[in-house]
Coordinates of C-alpha atoms in Angstrom, one line a residue:
M1 CA -12.8 -85.3 -49.7
E2 CA -11.2 -82.5 -47.8
A3 CA -9.5 -83.5 -44.5
P4 CA -11.3 -82.0 -41.5
K5 CA -9.8 -78.9 -39.9
F6 CA -10.0 -78.7 -36.1
L7 CA -10.9 -75.4 -34.5
R8 CA -11.0 -74.5 -30.8
L9 CA -14.4 -73.5 -29.4
D10 CA -14.6 -71.9 -26.0
V11 CA -17.7 -72.8 -24.0
K12 CA -19.4 -71.2 -21.0
R13 CA -21.5 -74.3 -20.2
A14 CA -21.3 -78.0 -20.7
L15 CA -24.8 -79.3 -20.1
N16 CA -27.6 -78.1 -22.4
R17 CA -31.1 -78.1 -21.0
V18 CA -33.6 -80.3 -22.9
R19 CA -37.2 -79.0 -22.4
A20 CA -39.0 -81.3 -24.9
A21 CA -41.5 -83.3 -22.8
S22 CA -41.2 -86.2 -25.2
M23 CA -37.6 -86.8 -24.3
P24 CA -36.6 -89.2 -21.5
F25 CA -33.6 -87.1 -20.6
A26 CA -33.2 -83.7 -19.2
W27 CA -29.7 -82.7 -20.4
S28 CA -27.5 -83.2 -23.5
L29 CA -23.7 -83.0 -23.8
N30 CA -21.9 -82.6 -27.1
P31 CA -18.0 -82.5 -27.0
Y32 CA -17.7 -81.2 -30.6
R33 CA -19.6 -79.0 -33.0
G34 CA -19.7 -80.6 -36.5
C35 CA -18.9 -84.2 -37.2
G36 CA -16.2 -85.9 -39.3
H37 CA -18.7 -88.5 -40.3
G38 CA -20.6 -86.0 -42.4
C39 CA -23.7 -88.1 -43.1
A40 CA -25.7 -86.5 -45.8
F41 CA -29.0 -86.8 -43.9
C42 CA -27.7 -85.6 -40.5
Y43 CA -30.3 -83.3 -38.9
A44 CA -27.5 -81.6 -36.9
R45 CA -26.1 -79.9 -40.0
G46 CA -28.3 -77.0 -39.3
T47 CA -26.4 -76.3 -36.0
H48 CA -23.4 -75.2 -38.0
E49 CA -25.3 -72.2 -39.2
Y50 CA -25.1 -70.9 -35.6
L51 CA -21.4 -70.7 -36.2
G52 CA -21.8 -68.7 -39.5
Y53 CA -21.4 -71.7 -41.9
H54 CA -23.8 -73.2 -44.4
A55 CA -25.3 -76.7 -43.7
D56 CA -23.1 -78.2 -46.4
D57 CA -19.9 -80.3 -46.2
T58 CA -18.5 -77.6 -43.9
F59 CA -20.3 -79.6 -41.2
R60 CA -17.8 -82.4 -41.8
S61 CA -14.7 -80.4 -42.7
R62 CA -14.8 -77.8 -39.9
I63 CA -14.9 -79.5 -36.5
H64 CA -15.0 -77.2 -33.5
V65 CA -13.4 -78.8 -30.4
K66 CA -14.6 -77.9 -27.0
Q67 CA -11.3 -78.5 -25.3
E68 CA -12.3 -77.0 -21.9
L69 CA -15.6 -78.9 -21.8
P70 CA -14.5 -81.4 -19.1
A71 CA -13.3 -78.6 -16.8
V72 CA -16.6 -76.7 -17.4
L73 CA -18.6 -79.9 -16.7
E74 CA -16.7 -80.5 -13.5
A75 CA -17.4 -76.9 -12.3
E76 CA -21.1 -77.3 -13.1
L77 CA -21.5 -80.6 -11.3
S78 CA -19.4 -79.4 -8.4
A79 CA -21.8 -76.4 -8.0
R80 CA -24.8 -78.7 -8.2
L81 CA -23.3 -81.0 -5.6
A82 CA -22.8 -78.0 -3.3
R83 CA -26.5 -77.0 -3.7
A84 CA -27.4 -80.6 -2.9
G85 CA -25.5 -80.3 0.4
G86 CA -22.8 -82.6 -0.7
D87 CA -25.2 -85.5 -1.3
V88 CA -24.1 -87.1 -4.5
E89 CA -27.3 -89.3 -4.8
R90 CA -29.5 -86.3 -4.4
M91 CA -27.6 -84.3 -6.9
A92 CA -27.6 -87.1 -9.5
A93 CA -31.3 -87.7 -9.0
S94 CA -32.1 -84.0 -9.5
L95 CA -30.1 -84.0 -12.7
G96 CA -31.6 -87.0 -14.3
T97 CA -30.1 -88.6 -17.5
V98 CA -27.5 -86.8 -19.7
A99 CA -27.6 -87.8 -23.4
I100 CA -24.2 -87.7 -25.0
G101 CA -24.2 -87.3 -28.8
T102 CA -27.4 -85.5 -29.7
A103 CA -25.8 -83.2 -32.3
T104 CA -22.4 -84.8 -33.0
D105 CA -20.9 -88.2 -32.7
P106 CA -18.9 -88.2 -29.5
Y107 CA -16.6 -90.9 -30.9
Q108 CA -15.9 -89.4 -34.3
S109 CA -12.3 -89.5 -35.4
A110 CA -11.5 -86.2 -33.7
E111 CA -12.0 -88.0 -30.3
A112 CA -9.1 -90.3 -30.9
R113 CA -6.9 -87.2 -31.1
F114 CA -8.5 -84.9 -28.4
G115 CA -10.1 -87.3 -26.0
I116 CA -12.8 -84.8 -24.9
T117 CA -15.5 -87.4 -24.6
R118 CA -13.4 -89.7 -22.4
R119 CA -12.5 -86.9 -20.0
C120 CA -16.2 -85.9 -19.8
L121 CA -17.1 -89.5 -19.0
E122 CA -14.5 -89.5 -16.2
V123 CA -16.3 -86.5 -14.7
L124 CA -19.7 -88.1 -15.0
V125 CA -18.6 -91.3 -13.5
R126 CA -17.0 -89.5 -10.6
Y127 CA -20.2 -87.6 -9.8
G128 CA -22.4 -90.7 -10.3
V129 CA -24.4 -89.1 -13.2
R130 CA -26.6 -91.3 -15.4
F131 CA -26.0 -91.0 -19.1
S132 CA -26.6 -92.5 -22.5
I133 CA -24.4 -92.5 -25.6
T134 CA -25.3 -92.5 -29.3
T135 CA -22.5 -93.3 -31.8
R136 CA -21.6 -94.9 -35.1
S137 CA -18.1 -95.5 -34.1
P138 CA -16.2 -98.5 -32.6
L139 CA -14.0 -96.0 -30.8
V140 CA -16.5 -96.3 -27.9
L141 CA -14.8 -99.6 -27.1
R142 CA -11.8 -97.7 -25.9
D143 CA -13.8 -96.5 -22.9
L144 CA -15.1 -99.9 -21.7
D145 CA -13.3 -99.4 -18.4
L146 CA -15.3 -96.3 -17.7
L147 CA -18.6 -97.6 -19.1
K148 CA -18.5 -100.7 -16.9
R149 CA -18.2 -98.4 -13.8
A150 CA -20.7 -95.8 -15.0
R151 CA -24.4 -95.4 -14.4
L152 CA -25.0 -96.1 -18.1
E153 CA -28.5 -96.0 -19.4
G154 CA -27.4 -97.4 -22.7
V155 CA -25.1 -97.3 -25.7
H156 CA -27.2 -96.7 -28.9
V157 CA -25.4 -97.7 -32.1
S158 CA -26.7 -95.9 -35.2
L159 CA -27.1 -98.3 -38.1
H160 CA -29.7 -97.6 -40.8
T161 CA -28.7 -100.0 -43.5
L162 CA -26.6 -103.1 -44.3
D163 CA -26.5 -102.2 -48.0
A164 CA -23.0 -101.2 -48.9
E165 CA -24.1 -99.1 -51.9
I166 CA -26.5 -97.0 -49.8
W167 CA -24.0 -96.7 -46.9
R168 CA -21.3 -95.4 -49.3
A169 CA -23.7 -92.9 -50.9
F170 CA -24.9 -91.2 -47.7
E171 CA -22.3 -91.8 -45.1
P172 CA -19.0 -92.6 -46.8
A173 CA -16.8 -91.3 -43.9
T174 CA -18.4 -93.6 -41.2
P175 CA -17.3 -97.0 -40.1
P176 CA -18.8 -99.8 -42.3
P177 CA -22.0 -101.5 -41.0
G178 CA -20.1 -104.7 -40.2
V179 CA -17.6 -102.8 -38.0
R180 CA -20.5 -101.2 -36.1
L181 CA -22.1 -104.6 -35.5
R182 CA -18.9 -106.0 -34.2
A183 CA -18.5 -103.1 -31.8
L184 CA -22.1 -103.6 -30.7
A185 CA -21.3 -107.3 -30.0
Q186 CA -18.3 -106.4 -27.9
L187 CA -20.3 -103.9 -25.9
A188 CA -23.0 -106.6 -25.3
E189 CA -20.3 -109.1 -24.4
A190 CA -19.0 -106.7 -21.8
G191 CA -22.4 -106.7 -20.1
L192 CA -23.4 -103.2 -21.2
P193 CA -27.0 -102.3 -22.2
V194 CA -26.9 -101.8 -26.0
S195 CA -29.5 -101.1 -28.7
V196 CA -29.5 -100.1 -32.4
F197 CA -31.0 -97.0 -33.9
V198 CA -32.4 -97.9 -37.4
A199 CA -32.3 -94.3 -38.3
P200 CA -32.9 -92.5 -40.4
V201 CA -35.1 -94.7 -42.5
L202 CA -34.7 -93.5 -46.1
P203 CA -37.9 -93.5 -48.1
Y204 CA -38.0 -95.9 -51.1
L205 CA -34.4 -97.0 -50.3
T206 CA -34.4 -98.6 -46.8
D207 CA -38.1 -98.5 -45.7
D208 CA -39.2 -102.0 -46.7
V209 CA -39.7 -104.8 -44.3
A210 CA -36.7 -106.8 -45.5
S211 CA -34.3 -103.9 -45.2
I212 CA -35.4 -102.9 -41.7
A213 CA -35.7 -106.5 -40.4
S214 CA -32.2 -107.3 -41.7
V215 CA -30.7 -104.6 -39.6
M216 CA -32.8 -105.6 -36.6
Q217 CA -31.9 -109.3 -37.0
A218 CA -28.1 -108.5 -37.3
A219 CA -28.2 -106.2 -34.3
R220 CA -30.1 -108.7 -32.2
A221 CA -27.7 -111.5 -33.2
A222 CA -24.9 -109.2 -32.0
G223 CA -26.5 -108.7 -28.6
A224 CA -28.7 -105.6 -29.0
A225 CA -31.6 -105.6 -26.5
D226 CA -33.9 -103.5 -28.7
A227 CA -34.1 -101.4 -31.8
M228 CA -35.6 -98.0 -32.6
V229 CA -36.9 -96.9 -36.0
S230 CA -37.1 -93.3 -37.0
P231 CA -38.0 -91.6 -40.3
L232 CA -35.8 -89.3 -42.2
R233 CA -36.0 -85.7 -41.1
L234 CA -35.1 -83.0 -43.6
A235 CA -35.2 -79.5 -42.1
P236 CA -35.0 -76.7 -44.6
E237 CA -31.4 -76.0 -44.0
V238 CA -30.4 -79.7 -44.5
K239 CA -32.4 -80.3 -47.7
P240 CA -30.0 -78.7 -50.2
W241 CA -27.0 -80.9 -49.2
F242 CA -29.1 -84.0 -48.9
F243 CA -30.7 -83.5 -52.3
A244 CA -27.3 -82.8 -53.9
V245 CA -26.1 -86.2 -52.6
L246 CA -29.4 -87.9 -53.6
R247 CA -29.1 -86.4 -57.1
R248 CA -25.7 -87.9 -57.6
A249 CA -26.4 -91.3 -56.1
Y250 CA -30.0 -91.9 -56.9
P251 CA -31.2 -89.3 -59.5
A252 CA -34.4 -91.3 -60.2
M253 CA -35.5 -90.8 -56.6
V254 CA -35.3 -87.0 -56.5
A255 CA -38.8 -86.2 -57.8
R256 CA -40.3 -88.7 -55.3
Y257 CA -38.4 -87.1 -52.4
E258 CA -39.4 -83.6 -53.5
R259 CA -43.1 -84.6 -53.4
L260 CA -42.7 -86.4 -50.1
Y261 CA -40.9 -83.6 -48.3
A262 CA -42.5 -80.6 -50.0
G263 CA -42.9 -77.9 -47.4
R264 CA -42.2 -80.2 -44.5
A265 CA -39.4 -81.7 -42.5
Y266 CA -41.1 -85.1 -42.0
P267 CA -43.0 -87.2 -44.5
P268 CA -46.8 -86.9 -44.3
R269 CA -49.2 -88.9 -42.2
A270 CA -49.9 -91.6 -44.7
Y271 CA -46.2 -92.4 -45.1
A272 CA -45.6 -92.4 -41.3
E273 CA -48.5 -94.8 -40.8
R274 CA -47.1 -97.1 -43.4
L275 CA -43.7 -97.0 -41.8
Y276 CA -45.0 -97.9 -38.4
A277 CA -46.8 -100.9 -40.0
V278 CA -43.5 -101.9 -41.7
E279 CA -41.7 -101.5 -38.4
A280 CA -44.2 -103.8 -36.7
L281 CA -43.6 -106.5 -39.3
A282 CA -39.9 -106.1 -39.2
R283 CA -39.8 -106.4 -35.4
R284 CA -41.8 -109.6 -35.6
A285 CA -39.4 -111.0 -38.3
A286 CA -36.5 -110.1 -36.1
G287 CA -38.0 -111.6 -33.0
L288 CA -38.4 -108.4 -31.2
A289 CA -41.4 -107.5 -29.0
P290 CA -44.0 -105.2 -30.5
R291 CA -43.7 -101.5 -29.8
Q292 CA -46.6 -99.3 -28.9
V293 CA -46.8 -96.3 -31.2
P294 CA -47.5 -93.0 -29.4
A295 CA -50.9 -91.5 -30.2
D296 CA -49.4 -88.4 -31.8
A297 CA -46.7 -90.2 -33.9
P298 CA -48.2 -90.5 -37.4
G299 CA -49.0 -86.8 -37.9
D300 CA -47.5 -84.6 -40.7
E301 CA -45.5 -82.7 -38.2
P302 CA -46.4 -84.2 -34.8
A303 CA -45.4 -82.4 -31.7
A304 CA -43.2 -85.2 -30.5
Q305 CA -41.4 -85.4 -33.8
T306 CA -40.7 -81.8 -34.3
E307 CA -37.9 -82.3 -31.8
G308 CA -36.9 -85.5 -33.6
A309 CA -38.3 -88.1 -31.2
R310 CA -41.2 -90.5 -31.1
G311 CA -41.3 -90.8 -27.3
E312 CA -39.6 -93.3 -25.1
P313 CA -40.3 -97.0 -25.6
K314 CA -40.6 -99.4 -22.7
P315 CA -37.1 -100.5 -21.9
A316 CA -36.3 -104.1 -23.1
A317 CA -33.6 -104.7 -20.5
P318 CA -32.7 -103.3 -17.1
G319 CA -30.8 -100.0 -17.6
L320 CA -31.6 -99.7 -21.3
R321 CA -33.3 -96.6 -22.7
C322 CA -33.8 -96.8 -26.4
V323 CA -34.8 -93.4 -27.8
Q324 CA -34.0 -91.5 -30.9
L325 CA -31.7 -88.7 -30.0
T326 CA -32.2 -86.0 -32.5
L327 CA -32.2 -82.7 -30.6
P328 CA -30.2 -80.1 -32.4
L329 CA -28.4 -78.7 -29.3

C-alpha cells in the first residue's frame, strides 16, 4: 500500500453551506481533502474528482491539507461576530451547528502531523460555535480538553462491523473495531455525548439482525447513547473502486451487488424496507429505543437520501444529535 503524500491546498473559505433541508446542521467543515483511511465504500471518493483525480486509491494516497483553514475560519467567524454587533450568543445562534468530518475523517493520521482539526476546534470553542464530529479514529481523544469546554452536539464514531475479515477487506487502513470501541468508551467516561454510526451497512455481508445488533450492543456497553444505521451508497464515480475491492474479497457477491445497485446509488425500495425492519429488531436486541423512520425513507432514491441522510432522529441524550453525515462537501 502506497504511503500517502501530503499536498498543500489553499482555501478561500472554511465553512461550507449545507442547504439540504433533511440535515440538522447548516454548515460543514473539512480540514483535509482525501482521507488516509481509504475505505472502499466511502461516498466522499467522488470529491477527489473535483481536484482532477479519479475516485480510486488516489483518495487515500493524495491527501490535500488545508493548512490555512484555522486562520480562514477565524476570519469568517470574526466577520460574523462584527455583523452580530459583537454579540457572541447571537452570532452562534445564527450560525447553528457545524458538522466536522462530512467528506474526510478529521482525525485521520495526517491530523497527528498537521493538527488542522485541533486548531479549528480552538477557534470554534473561542467563538462559542456548536459543532459535531464524525470519526473512525481514537486520535479524537487527544482533544478531550477542548471537547469538554466546547458546545459539542456529539461525537459520532463510525463502526459498521465487528467482523475482522470484513473490516480488513473494506477499510484496512482504519483503526480496528476494538480500538474504536475503547475510544468511544473513553469519550463517554469523559462525559461527552457519543453515538455510533453503523454505516454503511453492506448488503448480504453486514445487514442481518445479528451483525447490526452486535455493533449496537458493543457500542451501548461502551457508553454510546444511540446508534444510527445507514445503507451503502454507491455513486457512479465510487462504484468502480468498490467493485474492484468486492471482486477481490467476496467474488461471489459481485453479481448480487450489480443487480442491487444497477442504475442507482442506493438499493431499491424493497431492500430499504427490509433494512429498516432489521434495524428495528437490532435496536430491540441491543436495548435501544425504537426509531421512527421518516416517511420518505424507503424509496429507490428518496429525496432525503440523495444527500446521504435519513433525517434527524430524536436525540437520546441532552446535547446528542445522531445523524448520518454524508454530504460530499
